[in-house]
PDB file of C-alpha atoms in Angstrom:
ATOM      1  CA  MET A 327       4.491  38.038 -16.148  1.00 50.00           C
ATOM      2  CA  LYS A 328       5.422  40.183 -13.557  1.00 61.00           C
ATOM      3  CA  ILE A 329       8.136  42.871 -13.577  1.00 64.00           C
ATOM      4  CA  TYR A 330      10.628  43.163 -10.993  1.00 75.00           C
ATOM      5  CA  PRO A 331      13.012  46.407 -10.384  1.00 81.00           C
ATOM      6  CA  TYR A 332      15.969  44.112 -10.039  1.00 83.00           C
ATOM      7  CA  LYS A 333      18.237  41.500 -11.420  1.00 88.00           C
ATOM      8  CA  ARG A 334      16.464  37.963 -11.114  1.00 90.00           C
ATOM      9  CA  LEU A 335      17.297  34.327 -12.666  1.00 89.00           C
ATOM     10  CA  ASN A 336      15.585  33.964 -16.023  1.00 85.00           C
ATOM     11  CA  ARG A 337      14.760  30.222 -15.552  1.00 88.00           C
ATOM     12  CA  PRO A 338      12.341  28.726 -13.008  1.00 90.00           C
ATOM     13  CA  VAL A 339      13.270  26.310  -9.912  1.00 93.00           C
ATOM     14  CA  ALA A 340      12.897  22.370 -10.604  1.00 93.00           C
ATOM     15  CA  LEU A 341      10.991  20.741  -7.890  1.00 94.00           C
ATOM     16  CA  ARG A 342      10.855  17.338  -7.206  1.00 95.00           C
ATOM     17  CA  VAL A 343       9.230  15.265  -4.368  1.00 96.00           C
ATOM     18  CA  THR A 344      11.646  12.313  -3.248  1.00 96.00           C
ATOM     19  CA  SER A 345       9.706  10.679  -0.256  1.00 96.00           C
ATOM     20  CA  VAL A 346       6.339  10.806   1.833  1.00 97.00           C
ATOM     21  CA  SER A 347       5.737   9.333   5.433  1.00 97.00           C
ATOM     22  CA  LEU A 348       2.729   9.559   7.762  1.00 97.00           C
ATOM     23  CA  LYS A 349       3.381   9.929  11.534  1.00 96.00           C
ATOM     24  CA  LEU A 350       0.205   8.035  12.986  1.00 96.00           C
ATOM     25  CA  ALA A 351      -1.876   8.762  16.208  1.00 94.00           C
ATOM     26  CA  ASP A 352       0.002   5.736  18.041  1.00 94.00           C
ATOM     27  CA  GLY A 353       3.670   7.541  17.266  1.00 93.00           C
ATOM     28  CA  THR A 354       4.442   4.933  14.529  1.00 95.00           C
ATOM     29  CA  ARG A 355       5.553   6.212  11.251  1.00 95.00           C
ATOM     30  CA  ASP A 356       4.568   4.503   7.522  1.00 95.00           C
ATOM     31  CA  ARG A 357       7.031   5.363   4.866  1.00 96.00           C
ATOM     32  CA  LEU A 358       4.519   5.622   1.808  1.00 95.00           C
ATOM     33  CA  GLU A 359       5.681   3.798  -1.487  1.00 94.00           C
ATOM     34  CA  THR A 360       6.101   5.965  -4.512  1.00 93.00           C
ATOM     35  CA  ALA A 361       2.988   5.542  -5.828  1.00 92.00           C
ATOM     36  CA  ALA A 362       1.654   8.325  -3.195  1.00 94.00           C
ATOM     37  CA  TYR A 363       3.398  11.141  -5.187  1.00 94.00           C
ATOM     38  CA  SER A 364       3.779  11.545  -9.266  1.00 91.00           C
ATOM     39  CA  THR A 365       6.425  13.759 -10.722  1.00 88.00           C
ATOM     40  CA  GLN A 366       4.409  13.702 -14.007  1.00 80.00           C
ATOM     41  CA  GLN A 367       1.135  15.045 -12.357  1.00 83.00           C
ATOM     42  CA  GLN A 368       3.249  16.853  -9.807  1.00 89.00           C
ATOM     43  CA  ALA A 369       0.986  15.850  -7.147  1.00 91.00           C
ATOM     44  CA  VAL A 370       0.945  14.010  -3.923  1.00 95.00           C
ATOM     45  CA  ALA A 371      -1.891  11.695  -2.370  1.00 93.00           C
ATOM     46  CA  LEU A 372      -1.559  11.670   1.308  1.00 95.00           C
ATOM     47  CA  GLY A 373      -4.687   9.050   1.440  1.00 92.00           C
ATOM     48  CA  ILE A 374      -3.045   6.472  -0.431  1.00 90.00           C
ATOM     49  CA  ALA A 375      -2.262   4.283   2.568  1.00 88.00           C
ATOM     50  CA  GLY A 376      -5.866   4.421   3.946  1.00 89.00           C
ATOM     51  CA  HIS A 377      -4.847   5.645   7.443  1.00 91.00           C
ATOM     52  CA  THR A 378      -7.776   8.094   8.884  1.00 84.00           C
ATOM     53  CA  ASP A 379      -5.669   8.583  12.116  1.00 90.00           C
ATOM     54  CA  TRP A 380      -2.474  10.125  10.609  1.00 95.00           C
ATOM     55  CA  VAL A 381      -1.307  13.414  12.327  1.00 96.00           C
ATOM     56  CA  SER A 382       1.473  14.684  10.020  1.00 97.00           C
ATOM     57  CA  ALA A 383       3.081  13.967   6.785  1.00 97.00           C
ATOM     58  CA  THR A 384       6.858  14.448   6.252  1.00 97.00           C
ATOM     59  CA  ILE A 385       7.496  15.061   2.578  1.00 98.00           C
ATOM     60  CA  GLY A 386      11.074  15.087   1.135  1.00 97.00           C
ATOM     61  CA  LEU A 387      12.133  17.331  -1.134  1.00 97.00           C
ATOM     62  CA  SER A 388      14.958  18.142  -3.698  1.00 96.00           C
ATOM     63  CA  ALA A 389      15.164  21.577  -5.649  1.00 95.00           C
ATOM     64  CA  THR A 390      17.722  22.662  -8.424  1.00 95.00           C
ATOM     65  CA  LEU A 391      18.201  26.427  -9.056  1.00 93.00           C
ATOM     66  CA  PRO A 392      19.057  27.567 -12.448  1.00 89.00           C
ATOM     67  CA  PRO A 393      22.517  28.327 -13.704  1.00 89.00           C
ATOM     68  CA  GLY A 394      23.705  31.762 -12.510  1.00 90.00           C
ATOM     69  CA  ALA A 395      22.228  31.153  -8.962  1.00 90.00           C
ATOM     70  CA  ASN A 396      25.620  30.994  -7.440  1.00 87.00           C
ATOM     71  CA  ALA A 397      27.791  33.298  -9.848  1.00 89.00           C
ATOM     72  CA  PRO A 398      30.401  35.075  -8.364  1.00 88.00           C
ATOM     73  CA  ASP A 399      29.196  38.451  -9.887  1.00 89.00           C
ATOM     74  CA  ALA A 400      25.575  37.727  -8.700  1.00 90.00           C
ATOM     75  CA  ALA A 401      23.476  40.527  -7.946  1.00 92.00           C
ATOM     76  CA  TRP A 402      22.290  38.813  -4.680  1.00 92.00           C
ATOM     77  CA  THR A 403      23.869  37.623  -1.413  1.00 93.00           C
ATOM     78  CA  ASP A 404      22.390  35.466   1.532  1.00 93.00           C
ATOM     79  CA  LEU A 405      20.801  32.985  -0.804  1.00 93.00           C
ATOM     80  CA  ARG A 406      18.303  30.887   0.910  1.00 95.00           C
ATOM     81  CA  VAL A 407      15.673  28.300  -0.808  1.00 96.00           C
ATOM     82  CA  LEU A 408      12.313  28.126   0.999  1.00 97.00           C
ATOM     83  CA  ALA A 409       9.491  25.453   0.448  1.00 97.00           C
ATOM     84  CA  VAL A 410       6.229  27.153   0.953  1.00 96.00           C
ATOM     85  CA  LEU A 411       2.831  25.264   1.547  1.00 95.00           C
ATOM     86  CA  THR A 412      -0.276  27.489   1.046  1.00 91.00           C
ATOM     87  CA  ASP A 413      -3.887  26.196   1.737  1.00 86.00           C
ATOM     88  CA  GLY A 414      -6.287  28.548   0.292  1.00 77.00           C
ATOM     89  CA  GLU A 415      -9.072  26.775   1.769  1.00 75.00           C
ATOM     90  CA  THR A 416      -7.739  26.821   5.551  1.00 84.00           C
ATOM     91  CA  ASN A 417      -5.514  30.125   4.848  1.00 84.00           C
ATOM     92  CA  VAL A 418      -2.521  28.026   6.350  1.00 91.00           C
ATOM     93  CA  ARG A 419       0.834  29.118   4.896  1.00 93.00           C
ATOM     94  CA  THR A 420       3.730  26.873   6.023  1.00 95.00           C
ATOM     95  CA  SER A 421       7.404  27.281   5.014  1.00 96.00           C
ATOM     96  CA  ALA A 422      10.570  25.204   5.433  1.00 97.00           C
ATOM     97  CA  ASP A 423      14.274  26.009   4.602  1.00 97.00           C
ATOM     98  CA  LEU A 424      16.272  23.736   2.109  1.00 97.00           C
ATOM     99  CA  THR A 425      19.963  23.096   2.564  1.00 96.00           C
ATOM    100  CA  ARG A 426      22.439  23.227  -0.185  1.00 94.00           C
ATOM    101  CA  ASP A 427      23.737  19.668  -0.925  1.00 93.00           C
ATOM    102  CA  ALA A 428      27.207  20.653  -1.875  1.00 88.00           C
ATOM    103  CA  GLU A 429      29.259  23.884  -1.726  1.00 84.00           C
ATOM    104  CA  ASP A 430      28.684  26.003  -4.714  1.00 79.00           C
ATOM    105  CA  GLY A 431      25.992  23.210  -6.201  1.00 84.00           C
ATOM    106  CA  HIS A 432      22.693  23.867  -7.422  1.00 89.00           C
ATOM    107  CA  ASP A 433      20.892  21.124  -5.779  1.00 93.00           C
ATOM    108  CA  TRP A 434      19.005  21.963  -2.400  1.00 96.00           C
ATOM    109  CA  SER A 435      17.068  19.324  -0.268  1.00 96.00           C
ATOM    110  CA  GLY A 436      15.058  19.283   2.796  1.00 97.00           C
ATOM    111  CA  SER A 437      11.518  18.332   4.085  1.00 97.00           C
ATOM    112  CA  MET A 438       8.359  19.928   4.553  1.00 96.00           C
ATOM    113  CA  GLU A 439       6.114  19.051   7.460  1.00 96.00           C
ATOM    114  CA  VAL A 440       2.391  18.831   6.789  1.00 96.00           C
ATOM    115  CA  LEU A 441      -0.129  18.848   9.786  1.00 96.00           C
ATOM    116  CA  ARG A 442      -3.304  16.917   9.244  1.00 95.00           C
ATOM    117  CA  ASP A 443      -5.331  19.502  11.407  1.00 94.00           C
ATOM    118  CA  ASP A 444      -4.238  22.356   9.072  1.00 94.00           C
ATOM    119  CA  HIS A 445      -5.568  20.851   5.876  1.00 91.00           C
ATOM    120  CA  LEU A 446      -9.057  19.445   4.661  1.00 83.00           C
ATOM    121  CA  GLY A 447      -8.128  18.976   1.051  1.00 82.00           C
ATOM    122  CA  ARG A 448      -5.540  20.184  -1.293  1.00 84.00           C
ATOM    123  CA  ALA A 449      -2.576  22.657  -0.724  1.00 89.00           C
ATOM    124  CA  SER A 450       0.076  24.202  -3.022  1.00 90.00           C
ATOM    125  CA  LEU A 451       3.575  23.475  -2.639  1.00 95.00           C
ATOM    126  CA  ALA A 452       6.026  25.726  -4.233  1.00 94.00           C
ATOM    127  CA  VAL A 453       9.786  26.719  -3.845  1.00 96.00           C
ATOM    128  CA  HIS A 454      11.497  30.245  -3.761  1.00 95.00           C
ATOM    129  CA  ALA A 455      14.767  31.159  -4.009  1.00 95.00           C
ATOM    130  CA  VAL A 456      15.418  34.619  -1.922  1.00 95.00           C
ATOM    131  CA  GLY A 457      18.221  36.688  -1.434  1.00 94.00           C
ATOM    132  CA  THR A 458      19.397  40.246  -0.524  1.00 94.00           C
ATOM    133  CA  VAL A 459      19.416  42.707  -3.379  1.00 93.00           C
ATOM    134  CA  ASP A 460      20.384  46.292  -3.363  1.00 91.00           C
ATOM    135  CA  GLY A 461      20.518  45.794   0.552  1.00 91.00           C
ATOM    136  CA  VAL A 462      16.758  44.751   0.690  1.00 92.00           C
ATOM    137  CA  ARG A 463      16.647  41.218   2.400  1.00 92.00           C
ATOM    138  CA  GLY A 464      14.179  38.588   1.159  1.00 90.00           C
ATOM    139  CA  ARG A 465      13.650  39.437  -2.447  1.00 92.00           C
ATOM    140  CA  SER A 466      12.728  36.674  -4.758  1.00 91.00           C
ATOM    141  CA  ILE A 467      15.299  35.581  -7.302  1.00 93.00           C
ATOM    142  CA  ALA A 468      13.707  32.674  -8.811  1.00 92.00           C
ATOM    143  CA  GLU A 469      10.581  30.291  -7.793  1.00 91.00           C
ATOM    144  CA  THR A 470       8.922  27.261  -9.323  1.00 91.00           C
ATOM    145  CA  ASP A 471       6.713  27.905 -12.317  1.00 84.00           C
ATOM    146  CA  ARG A 472       4.467  25.270 -11.352  1.00 83.00           C
ATOM    147  CA  SER A 473       3.337  24.215  -8.182  1.00 87.00           C
ATOM    148  CA  TRP A 474       3.176  20.752  -7.054  1.00 92.00           C
ATOM    149  CA  VAL A 475      -0.734  19.924  -5.171  1.00 90.00           C
ATOM    150  CA  VAL A 476      -0.579  17.914  -1.901  1.00 94.00           C
ATOM    151  CA  ASP A 477      -3.572  16.394  -1.457  1.00 90.00           C
ATOM    152  CA  ALA A 478      -4.586  15.280   2.304  1.00 91.00           C
ATOM    153  CA  VAL A 479      -7.394  12.979   1.273  1.00 87.00           C
ATOM    154  CA  SER A 480      -7.018  11.777  -2.080  1.00 86.00           C
ATOM    155  CA  GLU A 481      -5.995   8.136  -2.540  1.00 87.00           C
ATOM    156  CA  GLU A 482      -4.439   8.864  -6.052  1.00 85.00           C
ATOM    157  CA  PRO A 483      -1.791  11.780  -6.900  1.00 87.00           C
ATOM    158  CA  VAL A 484      -3.324  13.647  -9.697  1.00 79.00           C
ATOM    159  CA  ARG A 485      -3.664  17.225 -10.114  1.00 73.00           C
ATOM    160  CA  GLY A 486      -6.696  17.285 -12.226  1.00 68.00           C
ATOM    161  CA  LEU A 487     -10.484  18.490 -11.617  1.00 67.00           C
ATOM    162  CA  GLN A 488     -11.997  16.240  -9.001  1.00 68.00           C
ATOM    163  CA  LEU A 489     -15.486  15.720  -8.493  1.00 72.00           C
ATOM    164  CA  ASP A 490     -18.172  14.580  -5.937  1.00 79.00           C
ATOM    165  CA  VAL A 491     -20.874  13.255  -7.684  1.00 85.00           C
ATOM    166  CA  GLN A 492     -24.117  12.478  -5.457  1.00 90.00           C
ATOM    167  CA  LYS A 493     -27.471  11.047  -6.539  1.00 92.00           C
ATOM    168  CA  ALA A 494     -30.581  12.772  -5.172  1.00 93.00           C
ATOM    169  CA  SER A 495     -34.306  12.976  -5.585  1.00 95.00           C
ATOM    170  CA  PHE A 496     -34.320  16.645  -6.434  1.00 95.00           C
ATOM    171  CA  SER A 497     -38.403  16.896  -5.671  1.00 95.00           C
ATOM    172  CA  ARG A 498     -37.882  15.228  -2.421  1.00 93.00           C
ATOM    173  CA  SER A 499     -34.327  16.372  -1.537  1.00 93.00           C
ATOM    174  CA  ALA A 500     -33.429  17.514   2.138  1.00 92.00           C
ATOM    175  CA  LYS A 501     -31.576  20.288   0.281  1.00 91.00           C
ATOM    176  CA  GLU A 502     -34.451  22.713  -0.527  1.00 93.00           C
ATOM    177  CA  TRP A 503     -32.408  24.569  -3.136  1.00 94.00           C
ATOM    178  CA  LEU A 504     -32.550  21.308  -5.260  1.00 95.00           C
ATOM    179  CA  ARG A 505     -36.211  21.249  -5.710  1.00 95.00           C
ATOM    180  CA  ALA A 506     -36.080  24.078  -8.178  1.00 95.00           C
ATOM    181  CA  TYR A 507     -34.511  22.013 -10.567  1.00 96.00           C
ATOM    182  CA  ALA A 508     -36.599  19.003 -10.305  1.00 94.00           C
ATOM    183  CA  ASP A 509     -37.071  18.888 -13.927  1.00 93.00           C
ATOM    184  CA  VAL A 510     -33.417  18.643 -15.220  1.00 94.00           C
ATOM    185  CA  PRO A 511     -31.327  15.537 -14.889  1.00 94.00           C
ATOM    186  CA  TRP A 512     -28.240  17.238 -13.204  1.00 94.00           C
ATOM    187  CA  VAL A 513     -27.061  20.353 -11.837  1.00 94.00           C
ATOM    188  CA  VAL A 514     -23.498  21.392 -10.696  1.00 91.00           C
ATOM    189  CA  ASP A 515     -22.539  23.279  -7.328  1.00 90.00           C
ATOM    190  CA  PRO A 516     -19.083  24.799  -7.920  1.00 85.00           C
ATOM    191  CA  SER A 517     -19.391  26.363  -4.686  1.00 80.00           C
ATOM    192  CA  ALA A 518     -18.406  23.418  -2.556  1.00 73.00           C
ATOM    193  CA  ARG A 519     -15.143  22.206  -1.236  1.00 69.00           C
ATOM    194  CA  VAL A 520     -14.422  19.870  -4.170  1.00 73.00           C
ATOM    195  CA  PRO A 521     -16.995  20.704  -7.154  1.00 82.00           C
ATOM    196  CA  THR A 522     -20.418  18.341  -6.666  1.00 87.00           C
ATOM    197  CA  VAL A 523     -22.797  17.175  -9.505  1.00 90.00           C
ATOM    198  CA  PHE A 524     -26.011  16.279  -8.159  1.00 94.00           C
ATOM    199  CA  VAL A 525     -27.891  13.727 -10.274  1.00 94.00           C
ATOM    200  CA  ASN A 526     -31.400  13.688 -10.267  1.00 95.00           C
ATOM    201  CA  THR A 527     -32.803  10.206  -9.716  1.00 95.00           C
ATOM    202  CA  ASP A 528     -36.563  11.667 -10.381  1.00 94.00           C
ATOM    203  CA  VAL A 529     -35.344  11.292 -14.108  1.00 93.00           C
ATOM    204  CA  GLU A 530     -36.462   7.580 -15.146  1.00 91.00           C
ATOM    205  CA  GLY A 531     -33.475   5.521 -16.107  1.00 89.00           C
ATOM    206  CA  ILE A 532     -30.660   7.798 -15.624  1.00 90.00           C
ATOM    207  CA  ILE A 533     -28.998   6.110 -12.992  1.00 89.00           C
ATOM    208  CA  GLY A 534     -29.187   3.053 -14.858  1.00 87.00           C
ATOM    209  CA  LEU A 535     -27.267   4.317 -17.748  1.00 85.00           C
ATOM    210  CA  LEU A 536     -24.656   5.966 -16.119  1.00 84.00           C
ATOM    211  CA  ASP A 537     -23.852   3.061 -14.013  1.00 82.00           C
ATOM    212  CA  SER A 538     -23.968   0.592 -17.059  1.00 78.00           C
ATOM    213  CA  SER A 539     -20.748  -0.856 -18.351  1.00 71.00           C
ATOM    214  CA  GLY A 540     -21.871  -2.003 -21.691  1.00 65.00           C
ATOM    215  CA  SER A 541     -19.841  -1.378 -24.855  1.00 64.00           C
ATOM    216  CA  GLY A 542     -22.757  -1.186 -27.299  1.00 71.00           C
ATOM    217  CA  VAL A 543     -24.909   1.655 -28.326  1.00 73.00           C
ATOM    218  CA  GLU A 544     -26.096   2.077 -24.713  1.00 77.00           C
ATOM    219  CA  GLY A 545     -22.332   2.633 -23.919  1.00 79.00           C
ATOM    220  CA  LYS A 546     -22.051   5.196 -26.370  1.00 81.00           C
ATOM    221  CA  VAL A 547     -25.216   6.930 -25.055  1.00 84.00           C
ATOM    222  CA  ARG A 548     -23.715   6.888 -21.700  1.00 85.00           C
ATOM    223  CA  ASP A 549     -20.349   8.249 -22.881  1.00 86.00           C
ATOM    224  CA  LEU A 550     -21.868  10.921 -24.650  1.00 88.00           C
ATOM    225  CA  LEU A 551     -24.437  11.614 -21.260  1.00 88.00           C
ATOM    226  CA  VAL A 552     -20.888  11.878 -19.436  1.00 87.00           C
ATOM    227  CA  ALA A 553     -19.138  14.052 -21.664  1.00 88.00           C
ATOM    228  CA  GLN A 554     -22.300  16.731 -21.580  1.00 90.00           C
ATOM    229  CA  MET A 555     -22.284  16.564 -17.970  1.00 89.00           C
ATOM    230  CA  ALA A 556     -18.492  16.854 -17.595  1.00 87.00           C
ATOM    231  CA  THR A 557     -18.573  19.954 -20.213  1.00 91.00           C
ATOM    232  CA  ASP A 558     -21.425  21.556 -17.919  1.00 92.00           C
ATOM    233  CA  VAL A 559     -18.913  21.007 -15.222  1.00 89.00           C
ATOM    234  CA  TRP A 560     -15.987  22.316 -16.589  1.00 91.00           C
ATOM    235  CA  THR A 561     -17.963  25.526 -17.675  1.00 94.00           C
ATOM    236  CA  ALA A 562     -19.519  25.993 -14.069  1.00 92.00           C
ATOM    237  CA  VAL A 563     -16.210  25.660 -12.195  1.00 90.00           C
ATOM    238  CA  PHE A 564     -14.611  27.952 -14.805  1.00 93.00           C
ATOM    239  CA  HIS A 565     -17.227  30.944 -13.898  1.00 94.00           C
ATOM    240  CA  GLY A 566     -17.102  30.115 -10.203  1.00 90.00           C
ATOM    241  CA  ALA A 567     -13.507  30.398 -10.013  1.00 90.00           C
ATOM    242  CA  ILE A 568     -12.988  33.802 -12.222  1.00 93.00           C
ATOM    243  CA  GLY A 569     -15.970  35.089 -10.373  1.00 90.00           C
ATOM    244  CA  ASP A 570     -14.093  34.600  -7.111  1.00 84.00           C
ATOM    245  CA  LEU A 571     -10.478  35.789  -7.602  1.00 89.00           C
ATOM    246  CA  GLU A 572      -8.639  37.899  -4.904  1.00 86.00           C
ATOM    247  CA  VAL A 573      -7.216  41.277  -6.437  1.00 87.00           C
ATOM    248  CA  GLU A 574      -3.983  42.637  -5.196  1.00 81.00           C
ATOM    249  CA  PRO A 575      -3.741  46.582  -5.748  1.00 80.00           C
ATOM    250  CA  GLY A 576      -1.471  47.522  -8.220  1.00 75.00           C
ATOM    251  CA  SER A 577      -0.710  43.845  -9.712  1.00 75.00           C
ATOM    252  CA  GLY A 578      -4.271  42.592 -10.527  1.00 84.00           C
ATOM    253  CA  PRO A 579      -5.950  39.367  -9.875  1.00 90.00           C
ATOM    254  CA  VAL A 580      -4.103  36.460  -8.646  1.00 85.00           C
ATOM    255  CA  PHE A 581      -4.421  32.548  -8.886  1.00 83.00           C
ATOM    256  CA  PRO A 582      -6.239  30.659  -6.322  1.00 80.00           C
ATOM    257  CA  THR A 583      -4.022  28.016  -4.563  1.00 70.00           C
ATOM    258  CA  ASP A 584      -6.751  25.525  -4.406  1.00 70.00           C
ATOM    259  CA  TRP A 585      -8.619  23.278  -7.167  1.00 74.00           C
ATOM    260  CA  GLN A 586      -9.987  26.681  -8.596  1.00 81.00           C
ATOM    261  CA  GLY A 587      -6.468  27.578  -9.684  1.00 81.00           C
ATOM    262  CA  GLU A 588      -6.018  24.330 -11.268  1.00 78.00           C
ATOM    263  CA  VAL A 589      -9.100  24.751 -13.150  1.00 86.00           C
ATOM    264  CA  LEU A 590      -7.745  28.304 -14.259  1.00 89.00           C
ATOM    265  CA  ARG A 591      -4.448  27.137 -15.480  1.00 84.00           C
ATOM    266  CA  GLU A 592      -5.626  24.133 -17.225  1.00 84.00           C
ATOM    267  CA  MET A 593      -8.460  26.053 -19.302  1.00 90.00           C
ATOM    268  CA  LEU A 594      -7.296  29.647 -19.869  1.00 92.00           C
ATOM    269  CA  PRO A 595      -4.902  28.563 -22.808  1.00 90.00           C
ATOM    270  CA  ASP A 596      -7.812  27.742 -24.731  1.00 92.00           C
ATOM    271  CA  VAL A 597      -9.813  30.611 -23.661  1.00 95.00           C
ATOM    272  CA  VAL A 598      -6.879  33.203 -24.457  1.00 93.00           C
ATOM    273  CA  PRO A 599      -4.636  31.500 -26.866  1.00 91.00           C
ATOM    274  CA  GLY A 600      -0.933  32.513 -27.258  1.00 88.00           C
ATOM    275  CA  VAL A 601      -0.213  34.453 -24.030  1.00 86.00           C
ATOM    276  CA  HIS A 602       1.280  33.488 -20.731  1.00 84.00           C
ATOM    277  CA  VAL A 603      -1.449  32.102 -18.304  1.00 84.00           C
ATOM    278  CA  GLU A 604      -0.979  35.238 -16.025  1.00 84.00           C
ATOM    279  CA  GLU A 605      -1.879  37.544 -18.580  1.00 90.00           C
ATOM    280  CA  ALA A 606      -4.569  35.383 -19.872  1.00 91.00           C
ATOM    281  CA  LEU A 607      -5.940  35.592 -16.287  1.00 93.00           C
ATOM    282  CA  ARG A 608      -5.767  39.521 -16.361  1.00 92.00           C
ATOM    283  CA  GLN A 609      -7.382  39.817 -19.646  1.00 94.00           C
ATOM    284  CA  VAL A 610     -10.533  37.379 -18.538  1.00 95.00           C
ATOM    285  CA  HIS A 611     -10.651  39.638 -15.384  1.00 94.00           C
ATOM    286  CA  ARG A 612     -10.668  42.634 -17.431  1.00 93.00           C
ATOM    287  CA  ARG A 613     -13.572  41.455 -19.797  1.00 94.00           C
ATOM    288  CA  ARG A 614     -15.693  40.090 -16.777  1.00 93.00           C
ATOM    289  CA  THR A 615     -15.369  43.127 -14.767  1.00 91.00           C
ATOM    290  CA  GLY A 616     -15.488  45.747 -17.367  1.00 87.00           C
ATOM    291  CA  ASP A 617     -17.894  47.330 -19.967  1.00 78.00           C
ATOM    292  CA  SER A 618     -17.254  44.807 -22.650  1.00 83.00           C
ATOM    293  CA  GLY A 619     -15.931  41.555 -24.085  1.00 88.00           C
ATOM    294  CA  TRP A 620     -17.032  39.124 -21.655  1.00 93.00           C
ATOM    295  CA  ALA A 621     -19.915  37.923 -23.539  1.00 92.00           C
ATOM    296  CA  GLU A 622     -17.550  37.118 -26.607  1.00 91.00           C
ATOM    297  CA  LEU A 623     -15.578  35.037 -24.576  1.00 94.00           C
ATOM    298  CA  GLN A 624     -18.260  32.641 -23.747  1.00 95.00           C
ATOM    299  CA  THR A 625     -17.745  30.865 -26.910  1.00 95.00           C
ATOM    300  CA  ARG A 626     -14.140  30.302 -25.897  1.00 96.00           C
ATOM    301  CA  ILE A 627     -14.983  28.966 -22.143  1.00 96.00           C
ATOM    302  CA  HIS A 628     -17.372  26.598 -23.736  1.00 95.00           C
ATOM    303  CA  TYR A 629     -14.739  25.316 -26.176  1.00 94.00           C
ATOM    304  CA  ALA A 630     -12.042  24.849 -23.521  1.00 93.00           C
ATOM    305  CA  ALA A 631     -14.832  22.967 -21.306  1.00 92.00           C
ATOM    306  CA  ALA A 632     -15.845  20.889 -24.243  1.00 92.00           C
ATOM    307  CA  ARG A 633     -12.169  19.799 -24.981  1.00 89.00           C
ATOM    308  CA  ARG A 634     -11.547  18.962 -21.571  1.00 86.00           C
ATOM    309  CA  ALA A 635     -14.768  16.791 -21.355  1.00 85.00           C
ATOM    310  CA  ASP A 636     -13.447  15.065 -24.853  1.00 85.00           C
ATOM    311  CA  ALA A 637     -17.028  15.651 -25.812  1.00 87.00           C
ATOM    312  CA  GLY A 638     -15.981  15.756 -29.593  1.00 86.00           C
ATOM    313  CA  ARG A 639     -14.743  12.070 -29.419  1.00 84.00           C
ATOM    314  CA  ALA A 640     -17.974  10.863 -27.487  1.00 83.00           C
ATOM    315  CA  VAL A 641     -20.240  12.474 -30.132  1.00 87.00           C
ATOM    316  CA  ALA A 642     -18.203  10.692 -33.093  1.00 85.00           C
ATOM    317  CA  TYR A 643     -18.106   7.366 -31.181  1.00 81.00           C
ATOM    318  CA  ALA A 644     -21.875   7.977 -30.826  1.00 81.00           C
ATOM    319  CA  ILE A 645     -22.604   8.922 -34.137  1.00 85.00           C
ATOM    320  CA  ARG A 646     -20.294   5.714 -35.709  1.00 82.00           C
ATOM    321  CA  SER A 647     -22.366   3.499 -32.996  1.00 79.00           C
ATOM    322  CA  LEU A 648     -25.846   4.600 -34.763  1.00 79.00           C
ATOM    323  CA  GLU A 649     -24.590   4.323 -38.623  1.00 82.00           C
ATOM    324  CA  GLN A 650     -23.401   0.964 -37.725  1.00 78.00           C
ATOM    325  CA  MET A 651     -26.888  -0.075 -36.299  1.00 76.00           C
ATOM    326  CA  ASN A 652     -28.662   1.200 -39.119  1.00 77.00           C
ATOM    327  CA  ARG A 653     -26.566  -0.549 -41.555  1.00 75.00           C
ATOM    328  CA  GLY A 654     -27.114  -3.840 -39.629  1.00 70.00           C
ATOM    329  CA  SER A 655     -30.937  -3.300 -39.849  1.00 68.00           C
ATOM    330  CA  GLU A 656     -30.891  -2.558 -43.286  1.00 68.00           C
ATOM    331  CA  ALA A 657     -28.935  -5.596 -44.274  1.00 58.00           C
TER     332      ALA A 657
END
């Protein structure tokens, strides 16, 4: 939690996406259905319409400031509300002014223009209320406590971890680094734009098992395998994200704005329970870069990964299926 040397609003700004449209290469515009954005997920999927030739997207926005923003005795003047889109991968930052809907009202609205050439994948959309405080312009009064995700390629508005699963013969792969792992069923590459799982086709039967749709014992074994794979993925991407943090002098580590930030926000409450995620991030960073405490966190990290992979349920179902099969053979 940051400490500000001036008065601010105590509650966050509420942000909603109200519309999404795409400008295509031929100059026409396609207004997307509401399925392109999800308030629950707080995500926008610009690939949902299947267009590969869109030039820009216009995202309609509505923001509500908390009570006190327009108070006559407020400590600020020149109140402005800005929507800010940040892409950590392309290092592009775009801002747009929102307009107050009614005089002395708390609702502000406007739109954000997203240029296709500026984004490869996911960007983070937040709203900031700023004003002049103690003669200093542009001071932050309040902001959204959770950013929206704007995905330039996804066909589904979800903010969770997205994976790229690739099948390859590790022993004969053109990727030389994979050959060193020829005796394992899969490896995770958390350094890619999207975390990638490489499944080793040299392991006999693994592809058939993963692609199976049966609901019997085979299906339970498949679910168990997938849960183990997902646990490995969550563990790898957490370590990848925490090992690649930017640190601001005097304020400590900051959350990444891409999928890595989402992974950290998702897992940190289980890694360091009972504290705000920003404090949890600082604690984990101190332990990783300090003299002690990092090894003790590994159990919590594995726990957080296993929970998100739903490993406990997969194990329970597999055991139950085996017990039923054993009872059937004894009858």
